[in-house]
PDB file of C-alpha atoms and ligand atoms in Angstrom:
ATOM      1  CA  MET A 381     -71.643 -44.871 131.939  1.00  0.00           C
ATOM      2  CA  LEU A 382     -68.703 -43.838 133.926  1.00  0.00           C
ATOM      3  CA  TYR A 383     -66.321 -41.469 132.680  1.00  0.00           C
ATOM      4  CA  VAL A 384     -62.842 -41.797 134.883  1.00  0.00           C
ATOM      5  CA  VAL A 385     -61.895 -37.980 134.535  1.00  0.00           C
ATOM      6  CA  ALA A 386     -57.863 -36.949 135.399  1.00  0.00           C
ATOM      7  CA  THR A 387     -57.838 -33.498 136.641  1.00  0.00           C
ATOM      8  CA  PRO A 388     -54.685 -31.340 137.404  1.00  0.00           C
ATOM      9  CA  ILE A 389     -52.332 -31.871 139.765  1.00  0.00           C
ATOM     10  CA  GLY A 390     -51.485 -28.654 141.061  1.00  0.00           C
ATOM     11  CA  ASN A 391     -51.845 -25.986 138.005  1.00  0.00           C
ATOM     12  CA  LEU A 392     -55.491 -25.731 137.588  1.00  0.00           C
ATOM     13  CA  LYS A 393     -54.725 -25.160 133.625  1.00  0.00           C
ATOM     14  CA  ASP A 394     -53.946 -28.833 132.966  1.00  0.00           C
ATOM     15  CA  MET A 395     -57.054 -29.635 132.717  1.00  0.00           C
ATOM     16  CA  THR A 396     -58.236 -30.957 128.986  1.00  0.00           C
ATOM     17  CA  LEU A 397     -60.772 -29.937 127.034  1.00  0.00           C
ATOM     18  CA  ARG A 398     -62.523 -33.043 127.122  1.00  0.00           C
ATOM     19  CA  ALA A 399     -62.239 -33.320 130.811  1.00  0.00           C
ATOM     20  CA  ILE A 400     -64.186 -29.675 131.117  1.00  0.00           C
ATOM     21  CA  GLU A 401     -66.618 -31.182 127.968  1.00  0.00           C
ATOM     22  CA  THR A 402     -67.203 -34.329 130.081  1.00  0.00           C
ATOM     23  CA  LEU A 403     -67.812 -32.946 133.200  1.00  0.00           C
ATOM     24  CA  LYS A 404     -70.164 -30.464 131.993  1.00  0.00           C
ATOM     25  CA  LEU A 405     -71.917 -32.831 130.297  1.00  0.00           C
ATOM     26  CA  ALA A 406     -72.187 -35.708 132.952  1.00  0.00           C
ATOM     27  CA  ASP A 407     -75.542 -35.970 134.655  1.00  0.00           C
ATOM     28  CA  PHE A 408     -73.250 -36.103 138.270  1.00  0.00           C
ATOM     29  CA  ILE A 409     -70.112 -36.015 139.532  1.00  0.00           C
ATOM     30  CA  ILE A 410     -68.360 -38.450 141.657  1.00  0.00           C
ATOM     31  CA  ALA A 411     -65.715 -36.711 143.678  1.00  0.00           C
ATOM     32  CA  GLU A 412     -63.173 -38.129 146.408  1.00  0.00           C
ATOM     33  CA  ASN A 413     -63.814 -35.223 148.317  1.00  0.00           C
ATOM     34  CA  PRO A 414     -66.320 -32.511 146.942  1.00  0.00           C
ATOM     35  CA  GLY A 415     -65.540 -29.564 148.934  1.00  0.00           C
ATOM     36  CA  HIS A 416     -62.045 -29.876 147.562  1.00  0.00           C
ATOM     37  CA  SER A 417     -63.456 -30.253 144.036  1.00  0.00           C
ATOM     38  CA  ALA A 418     -65.585 -27.389 144.283  1.00  0.00           C
ATOM     39  CA  LYS A 419     -62.422 -24.862 143.346  1.00  0.00           C
ATOM     40  CA  LEU A 420     -61.782 -26.780 140.140  1.00  0.00           C
ATOM     41  CA  LEU A 421     -65.611 -27.185 139.103  1.00  0.00           C
ATOM     42  CA  ARG A 422     -66.178 -23.252 139.829  1.00  0.00           C
ATOM     43  CA  HIS A 423     -62.777 -22.409 137.933  1.00  0.00           C
ATOM     44  CA  TYR A 424     -64.374 -24.198 134.925  1.00  0.00           C
ATOM     45  CA  GLU A 425     -67.802 -23.056 135.307  1.00  0.00           C
ATOM     46  CA  ILE A 426     -69.162 -26.505 135.270  1.00  0.00           C
ATOM     47  CA  GLY A 427     -72.637 -25.236 136.854  1.00  0.00           C
ATOM     48  CA  ASN A 428     -74.976 -26.934 139.523  1.00  0.00           C
ATOM     49  CA  LYS A 429     -74.716 -30.632 139.731  1.00  0.00           C
ATOM     50  CA  LYS A 430     -75.418 -33.286 142.277  1.00  0.00           C
ATOM     51  CA  ILE A 431     -71.968 -34.595 143.691  1.00  0.00           C
ATOM     52  CA  PHE A 432     -71.389 -37.773 145.153  1.00  0.00           C
ATOM     53  CA  GLN A 433     -68.661 -38.309 147.585  1.00  0.00           C
ATOM     54  CA  PHE A 434     -66.545 -41.770 146.849  1.00  0.00           C
ATOM     55  CA  ALA A 435     -63.681 -41.916 149.194  1.00  0.00           C
ATOM     56  CA  GLU A 436     -61.909 -44.474 151.189  1.00  0.00           C
ATOM     57  CA  HIS A 437     -63.813 -44.301 153.831  1.00  0.00           C
ATOM     58  CA  ASN A 438     -67.299 -44.722 152.340  1.00  0.00           C
ATOM     59  CA  GLU A 439     -66.141 -46.859 149.211  1.00  0.00           C
ATOM     60  CA  HIS A 440     -68.594 -49.999 149.965  1.00  0.00           C
ATOM     61  CA  ARG A 441     -71.768 -47.834 151.316  1.00  0.00           C
ATOM     62  CA  ALA A 442     -71.509 -45.688 148.349  1.00  0.00           C
ATOM     63  CA  LEU A 443     -71.039 -48.342 145.829  1.00  0.00           C
ATOM     64  CA  PRO A 444     -75.076 -49.482 145.494  1.00  0.00           C
ATOM     65  CA  THR A 445     -76.781 -45.951 144.930  1.00  0.00           C
ATOM     66  CA  LEU A 446     -73.766 -45.210 142.332  1.00  0.00           C
ATOM     67  CA  ILE A 447     -74.165 -48.499 140.683  1.00  0.00           C
ATOM     68  CA  ALA A 448     -78.009 -48.320 140.520  1.00  0.00           C
ATOM     69  CA  ASN A 449     -77.542 -44.220 139.144  1.00  0.00           C
ATOM     70  CA  LEU A 450     -75.218 -45.413 136.062  1.00  0.00           C
ATOM     71  CA  LYS A 451     -77.355 -47.769 134.885  1.00  0.00           C
ATOM     72  CA  SER A 452     -79.543 -45.066 133.817  1.00  0.00           C
ATOM     73  CA  GLN A 453     -77.310 -41.864 133.647  1.00  0.00           C
ATOM     74  CA  THR A 454     -73.798 -40.589 132.947  1.00  0.00           C
ATOM     75  CA  GLY A 455     -71.346 -39.786 135.755  1.00  0.00           C
ATOM     76  CA  ALA A 456     -67.761 -38.668 135.882  1.00  0.00           C
ATOM     77  CA  LEU A 457     -65.383 -39.365 138.206  1.00  0.00           C
ATOM     78  CA  ILE A 458     -62.748 -37.389 139.839  1.00  0.00           C
ATOM     79  CA  THR A 459     -60.349 -37.179 142.680  1.00  0.00           C
ATOM     80  CA  ASP A 460     -58.741 -34.502 144.351  1.00  0.00           C
ATOM     81  CA  ALA A 461     -55.719 -34.598 142.067  1.00  0.00           C
ATOM     82  CA  GLY A 462     -54.409 -36.494 138.919  1.00  0.00           C
ATOM     83  CA  THR A 463     -55.920 -39.679 137.824  1.00  0.00           C
ATOM     84  CA  PRO A 464     -58.520 -41.255 139.719  1.00  0.00           C
ATOM     85  CA  GLY A 465     -58.109 -45.144 140.816  1.00  0.00           C
ATOM     86  CA  ILE A 466     -53.843 -44.062 140.939  1.00  0.00           C
ATOM     87  CA  SER A 467     -53.114 -44.080 144.781  1.00  0.00           C
ATOM     88  CA  ASP A 468     -56.643 -42.827 144.827  1.00  0.00           C
ATOM     89  CA  PRO A 469     -60.275 -43.808 145.187  1.00  0.00           C
ATOM     90  CA  GLY A 470     -61.530 -45.311 142.195  1.00  0.00           C
ATOM     91  CA  PHE A 471     -60.800 -48.767 141.466  1.00  0.00           C
ATOM     92  CA  ARG A 472     -63.601 -50.322 143.376  1.00  0.00           C
ATOM     93  CA  LEU A 473     -66.183 -48.604 141.114  1.00  0.00           C
ATOM     94  CA  VAL A 474     -64.535 -48.886 138.237  1.00  0.00           C
ATOM     95  CA  ARG A 475     -64.614 -52.884 138.861  1.00  0.00           C
ATOM     96  CA  ALA A 476     -68.165 -52.733 140.241  1.00  0.00           C
ATOM     97  CA  CYS A 477     -69.137 -51.350 136.859  1.00  0.00           C
ATOM     98  CA  VAL A 478     -67.397 -53.768 135.038  1.00  0.00           C
ATOM     99  CA  GLU A 479     -69.446 -56.226 136.885  1.00  0.00           C
ATOM    100  CA  ASN A 480     -72.558 -54.663 136.061  1.00  0.00           C
ATOM    101  CA  GLY A 481     -72.027 -54.172 132.461  1.00  0.00           C
ATOM    102  CA  ILE A 482     -71.925 -50.440 132.865  1.00  0.00           C
ATOM    103  CA  LYS A 483     -69.552 -48.981 129.970  1.00  0.00           C
ATOM    104  CA  ILE A 484     -66.628 -47.057 131.125  1.00  0.00           C
ATOM    105  CA  ALA A 485     -64.347 -44.507 129.388  1.00  0.00           C
ATOM    106  CA  PRO A 486     -61.198 -42.822 130.446  1.00  0.00           C
ATOM    107  CA  ILE A 487     -60.638 -39.040 130.085  1.00  0.00           C
ATOM    108  CA  PRO A 488     -56.988 -39.287 130.474  1.00  0.00           C
ATOM    109  CA  GLY A 489     -54.675 -36.461 131.525  1.00  0.00           C
ATOM    110  CA  PRO A 490     -52.130 -35.732 134.489  1.00  0.00           C
ATOM    111  CA  SER A 491     -50.457 -38.246 136.978  1.00  0.00           C
ATOM    112  CA  ALA A 492     -47.327 -37.236 139.346  1.00  0.00           C
ATOM    113  CA  ALA A 493     -45.900 -40.262 138.611  1.00  0.00           C
ATOM    114  CA  ILE A 494     -45.696 -39.978 134.936  1.00  0.00           C
ATOM    115  CA  ALA A 495     -44.980 -36.182 135.223  1.00  0.00           C
ATOM    116  CA  ALA A 496     -42.120 -36.900 137.142  1.00  0.00           C
ATOM    117  CA  LEU A 497     -40.839 -39.607 135.149  1.00  0.00           C
ATOM    118  CA  SER A 498     -41.087 -37.896 131.782  1.00  0.00           C
ATOM    119  CA  ALA A 499     -38.915 -34.855 133.234  1.00  0.00           C
ATOM    120  CA  SER A 500     -36.531 -37.046 135.300  1.00  0.00           C
ATOM    121  CA  GLY A 501     -34.084 -37.953 133.046  1.00  0.00           C
ATOM    122  CA  LEU A 502     -33.953 -41.783 134.112  1.00  0.00           C
ATOM    123  CA  ALA A 503     -34.683 -44.083 132.073  1.00  0.00           C
ATOM    124  CA  THR A 504     -38.190 -44.177 130.916  1.00  0.00           C
ATOM    125  CA  ASP A 505     -38.507 -47.611 128.872  1.00  0.00           C
ATOM    126  CA  ARG A 506     -39.816 -49.857 132.150  1.00  0.00           C
ATOM    127  CA  PHE A 507     -40.507 -48.711 135.465  1.00  0.00           C
ATOM    128  CA  LEU A 508     -42.247 -50.049 138.436  1.00  0.00           C
ATOM    129  CA  PHE A 509     -44.622 -48.026 140.077  1.00  0.00           C
ATOM    130  CA  LEU A 510     -45.416 -48.599 144.144  1.00  0.00           C
ATOM    131  CA  GLY A 511     -48.143 -45.973 144.645  1.00  0.00           C
ATOM    132  CA  PHE A 512     -47.340 -45.002 148.262  1.00  0.00           C
ATOM    133  CA  ALA A 513     -43.450 -45.987 149.485  1.00  0.00           C
ATOM    134  CA  PRO A 514     -43.813 -49.218 151.835  1.00  0.00           C
ATOM    135  CA  ARG A 515     -43.398 -47.786 155.342  1.00  0.00           C
ATOM    136  CA  THR A 516     -40.829 -50.482 156.536  1.00  0.00           C
ATOM    137  CA  GLU A 517     -36.987 -50.176 155.811  1.00  0.00           C
ATOM    138  CA  ILE A 518     -37.337 -54.137 154.863  1.00  0.00           C
ATOM    139  CA  LYS A 519     -40.215 -53.919 152.763  1.00  0.00           C
ATOM    140  CA  LEU A 520     -38.864 -50.894 150.961  1.00  0.00           C
ATOM    141  CA  THR A 521     -35.763 -52.145 150.137  1.00  0.00           C
ATOM    142  CA  ARG A 522     -37.441 -55.682 149.156  1.00  0.00           C
ATOM    143  CA  ILE A 523     -39.014 -53.780 146.596  1.00  0.00           C
ATOM    144  CA  ILE A 524     -36.411 -51.758 145.479  1.00  0.00           C
ATOM    145  CA  SER A 525     -34.064 -54.753 144.704  1.00  0.00           C
ATOM    146  CA  LEU A 526     -37.110 -56.309 142.623  1.00  0.00           C
ATOM    147  CA  GLY A 527     -37.068 -53.021 140.668  1.00  0.00           C
ATOM    148  CA  LYS A 528     -33.265 -53.364 140.465  1.00  0.00           C
ATOM    149  CA  ALA A 529     -33.165 -57.055 139.315  1.00  0.00           C
ATOM    150  CA  VAL A 530     -35.887 -56.159 136.661  1.00  0.00           C
ATOM    151  CA  GLU A 531     -34.225 -52.822 135.366  1.00  0.00           C
ATOM    152  CA  SER A 532     -36.619 -50.794 136.292  1.00  0.00           C
ATOM    153  CA  THR A 533     -36.732 -47.538 137.165  1.00  0.00           C
ATOM    154  CA  VAL A 534     -38.415 -47.607 140.532  1.00  0.00           C
ATOM    155  CA  ILE A 535     -41.239 -44.704 141.218  1.00  0.00           C
ATOM    156  CA  PHE A 536     -43.165 -43.788 144.435  1.00  0.00           C
ATOM    157  CA  TYR A 537     -45.087 -41.445 146.311  1.00  0.00           C
ATOM    158  CA  GLU A 538     -44.196 -39.627 149.897  1.00  0.00           C
ATOM    159  CA  SER A 539     -45.293 -37.328 151.882  1.00  0.00           C
ATOM    160  CA  PRO A 540     -43.427 -34.465 153.431  1.00  0.00           C
ATOM    161  CA  PHE A 541     -43.503 -36.221 156.771  1.00  0.00           C
ATOM    162  CA  ARG A 542     -41.539 -39.323 155.731  1.00  0.00           C
ATOM    163  CA  ILE A 543     -39.302 -38.075 152.761  1.00  0.00           C
ATOM    164  CA  ILE A 544     -36.513 -37.571 154.702  1.00  0.00           C
ATOM    165  CA  LYS A 545     -36.421 -41.148 156.528  1.00  0.00           C
ATOM    166  CA  THR A 546     -37.452 -42.930 153.374  1.00  0.00           C
ATOM    167  CA  LEU A 547     -34.371 -41.487 151.329  1.00  0.00           C
ATOM    168  CA  GLN A 548     -32.255 -42.293 154.587  1.00  0.00           C
ATOM    169  CA  PHE A 549     -32.989 -46.153 154.119  1.00  0.00           C
ATOM    170  CA  ILE A 550     -32.229 -45.588 150.221  1.00  0.00           C
ATOM    171  CA  ALA A 551     -28.903 -44.089 150.833  1.00  0.00           C
ATOM    172  CA  LYS A 552     -28.058 -46.918 153.395  1.00  0.00           C
ATOM    173  CA  HIS A 553     -28.930 -49.829 150.777  1.00  0.00           C
ATOM    174  CA  PHE A 554     -28.194 -48.377 147.681  1.00  0.00           C
ATOM    175  CA  PRO A 555     -25.922 -45.633 148.044  1.00  0.00           C
ATOM    176  CA  ASP A 556     -25.067 -45.951 144.298  1.00  0.00           C
ATOM    177  CA  CYS A 557     -28.713 -45.457 142.668  1.00  0.00           C
ATOM    178  CA  HIS A 558     -29.473 -42.605 140.660  1.00  0.00           C
ATOM    179  CA  ALA A 559     -32.216 -40.621 142.615  1.00  0.00           C
ATOM    180  CA  VAL A 560     -34.783 -38.258 141.419  1.00  0.00           C
ATOM    181  CA  VAL A 561     -37.136 -36.499 143.921  1.00  0.00           C
ATOM    182  CA  ALA A 562     -39.966 -34.636 142.098  1.00  0.00           C
ATOM    183  CA  ARG A 563     -41.225 -31.836 144.361  1.00  0.00           C
ATOM    184  CA  GLU A 564     -44.585 -29.830 143.925  1.00  0.00           C
ATOM    185  CA  LEU A 565     -44.950 -30.821 140.290  1.00  0.00           C
ATOM    186  CA  THR A 566     -46.768 -28.075 137.933  1.00  0.00           C
ATOM    187  CA  LYS A 567     -46.675 -25.574 141.096  1.00  0.00           C
ATOM    188  CA  VAL A 568     -45.110 -22.203 141.856  1.00  0.00           C
ATOM    189  CA  TYR A 569     -42.276 -24.174 143.930  1.00  0.00           C
ATOM    190  CA  GLU A 570     -41.941 -27.199 141.647  1.00  0.00           C
ATOM    191  CA  GLU A 571     -38.012 -28.496 141.731  1.00  0.00           C
ATOM    192  CA  PHE A 572     -36.272 -31.536 140.840  1.00  0.00           C
ATOM    193  CA  LEU A 573     -33.109 -32.533 142.824  1.00  0.00           C
ATOM    194  CA  ARG A 574     -31.241 -35.093 141.204  1.00  0.00           C
ATOM    195  CA  GLY A 575     -28.139 -37.329 142.608  1.00  0.00           C
ATOM    196  CA  ALA A 576     -26.874 -39.761 145.111  1.00  0.00           C
ATOM    197  CA  PRO A 577     -29.256 -40.139 147.758  1.00  0.00           C
ATOM    198  CA  SER A 578     -27.107 -38.961 149.951  1.00  0.00           C
ATOM    199  CA  GLU A 579     -26.730 -35.291 148.063  1.00  0.00           C
ATOM    200  CA  ILE A 580     -30.749 -35.432 147.684  1.00  0.00           C
ATOM    201  CA  LEU A 581     -30.609 -35.400 151.260  1.00  0.00           C
ATOM    202  CA  GLU A 582     -28.308 -32.647 152.018  1.00  0.00           C
ATOM    203  CA  GLN A 583     -30.365 -30.645 149.913  1.00  0.00           C
ATOM    204  CA  LEU A 584     -33.575 -31.462 151.263  1.00  0.00           C
ATOM    205  CA  THR A 585     -32.633 -30.948 154.731  1.00  0.00           C
ATOM    206  CA  LYS A 586     -31.767 -27.453 154.036  1.00  0.00           C
ATOM    207  CA  ASN A 587     -35.800 -26.812 154.764  1.00  0.00           C
ATOM    208  CA  ARG A 588     -37.184 -28.085 151.539  1.00  0.00           C
ATOM    209  CA  ALA A 589     -38.797 -30.998 152.724  1.00  0.00           C
ATOM    210  CA  LYS A 590     -42.290 -29.515 152.177  1.00  0.00           C
ATOM    211  CA  GLY A 591     -44.757 -30.276 149.622  1.00  0.00           C
ATOM    212  CA  GLU A 592     -45.830 -33.313 147.450  1.00  0.00           C
ATOM    213  CA  PHE A 593     -43.365 -35.347 146.214  1.00  0.00           C
ATOM    214  CA  ALA A 594     -42.608 -38.409 143.854  1.00  0.00           C
ATOM    215  CA  VAL A 595     -39.377 -40.062 144.282  1.00  0.00           C
ATOM    216  CA  LEU A 596     -37.740 -42.057 141.499  1.00  0.00           C
ATOM    217  CA  ILE A 597     -34.329 -44.543 141.810  1.00  0.00           C
ATOM    218  CA  SER A 598     -32.673 -45.880 138.824  1.00  0.00           C
ATOM    219  CA  PHE A 599     -29.434 -48.036 138.406  1.00  0.00           C
ATOM    220  CA  LYS A 600     -28.525 -47.622 134.810  1.00  0.00           C
TER     221      LYS A 600
HETATM  222  N1  LIG B1099     -53.698 -39.771 141.843  1.00  0.00           N
HETATM  223  C1  LIG B1099     -52.617 -38.801 141.873  1.00  0.00           C
HETATM  224  C2  LIG B1099     -52.113 -39.006 140.361  1.00  0.00           C
HETATM  225  O1  LIG B1099     -52.452 -39.384 139.237  1.00  0.00           O
HETATM  226  O2  LIG B1099     -50.949 -38.454 140.652  1.00  0.00           O
HETATM  227  C3  LIG B1099     -52.088 -39.080 143.303  1.00  0.00           C
HETATM  228  C4  LIG B1099     -52.854 -39.205 144.101  1.00  0.00           C
HETATM  229  S1  LIG B1099     -51.862 -39.513 145.806  1.00  0.00           S
HETATM  230  C5  LIG B1099     -53.037 -39.220 146.997  1.00  0.00           C
HETATM  231  C6  LIG B1099     -51.083 -37.914 146.377  1.00  0.00           C
HETATM  232  C7  LIG B1099     -49.516 -38.346 146.459  1.00  0.00           C
HETATM  233  O3  LIG B1099     -49.216 -37.890 144.688  1.00  0.00           O
HETATM  234  C8  LIG B1099     -49.058 -37.212 146.837  1.00  0.00           C
HETATM  235  O4  LIG B1099     -48.927 -37.134 148.131  1.00  0.00           O
HETATM  236  C9  LIG B1099     -47.718 -36.980 146.130  1.00  0.00           C
HETATM  237  O5  LIG B1099     -46.663 -37.881 146.794  1.00  0.00           O
HETATM  238  C10 LIG B1099     -47.935 -37.294 144.733  1.00  0.00           C
HETATM  239  N2  LIG B1099     -48.467 -36.148 144.288  1.00  0.00           N
HETATM  240  C11 LIG B1099     -49.434 -35.507 143.425  1.00  0.00           C
HETATM  241  N3  LIG B1099     -49.337 -34.038 143.050  1.00  0.00           N
HETATM  242  C12 LIG B1099     -47.918 -33.837 143.467  1.00  0.00           C
HETATM  243  C13 LIG B1099     -47.414 -32.856 142.669  1.00  0.00           C
HETATM  244  N4  LIG B1099     -47.813 -31.781 142.121  1.00  0.00           N
HETATM  245  N5  LIG B1099     -46.003 -33.078 142.692  1.00  0.00           N
HETATM  246  C14 LIG B1099     -45.281 -34.190 143.241  1.00  0.00           C
HETATM  247  N6  LIG B1099     -45.817 -35.143 143.660  1.00  0.00           N
HETATM  248  C15 LIG B1099     -47.284 -35.068 143.618  1.00  0.00           C
END
């Protein structure tokens, strides 16, 4: 069977007891980036295990071996951070398991989008998660308008290289929305910037456009 195991998004202590237990019990681990996950596995003394890579660049090549192994053994899927499959590799493996009659169980835990939403102060009753923000102004504004039309808080991930540009688009098209930028969640420099997009832009240009970001937009 396959366990889909969420791991911390920064703070190593955000690892659930079940996640540790599952990784210890699994016959093998499937990691997005085995080098990156080594620190986590060492920290929790998850002994020497066979680790297979399942990343965007090798998904198709890796699938047949993984499916063959999962038919007779237990595997645990992890990514570099957070919940596998959420803007991360995983979905194709899970779908292939479904198609091959392999049992799948989630081991829930951190995800940056949900952590950001939970502490944002924006409406949580309905939300639209975009994954990484569309890169073009037209696609971004179209999808945020959709979120506005269905009265949802819009959540997306953004890179430090694009955060300013993306907020400029939002300030231009939705100057009156409520925006929250959640930065470096669960880490030493965690912070929430809240306000109109233009106010957040002012704060961000003061040398804070570094790290990992989740952005939230609401109209109510
Ligand atoms: N699977 C992950 C999850 O469940 O959150 C998301 C992986 S996605 C490849 C990585 C993006 O998530 C980052 O570029 C950033 O936008 C967001 N992210 C991850 N960790 C974060 C953190 N600690 N604080 C804020 N955003 C974070």
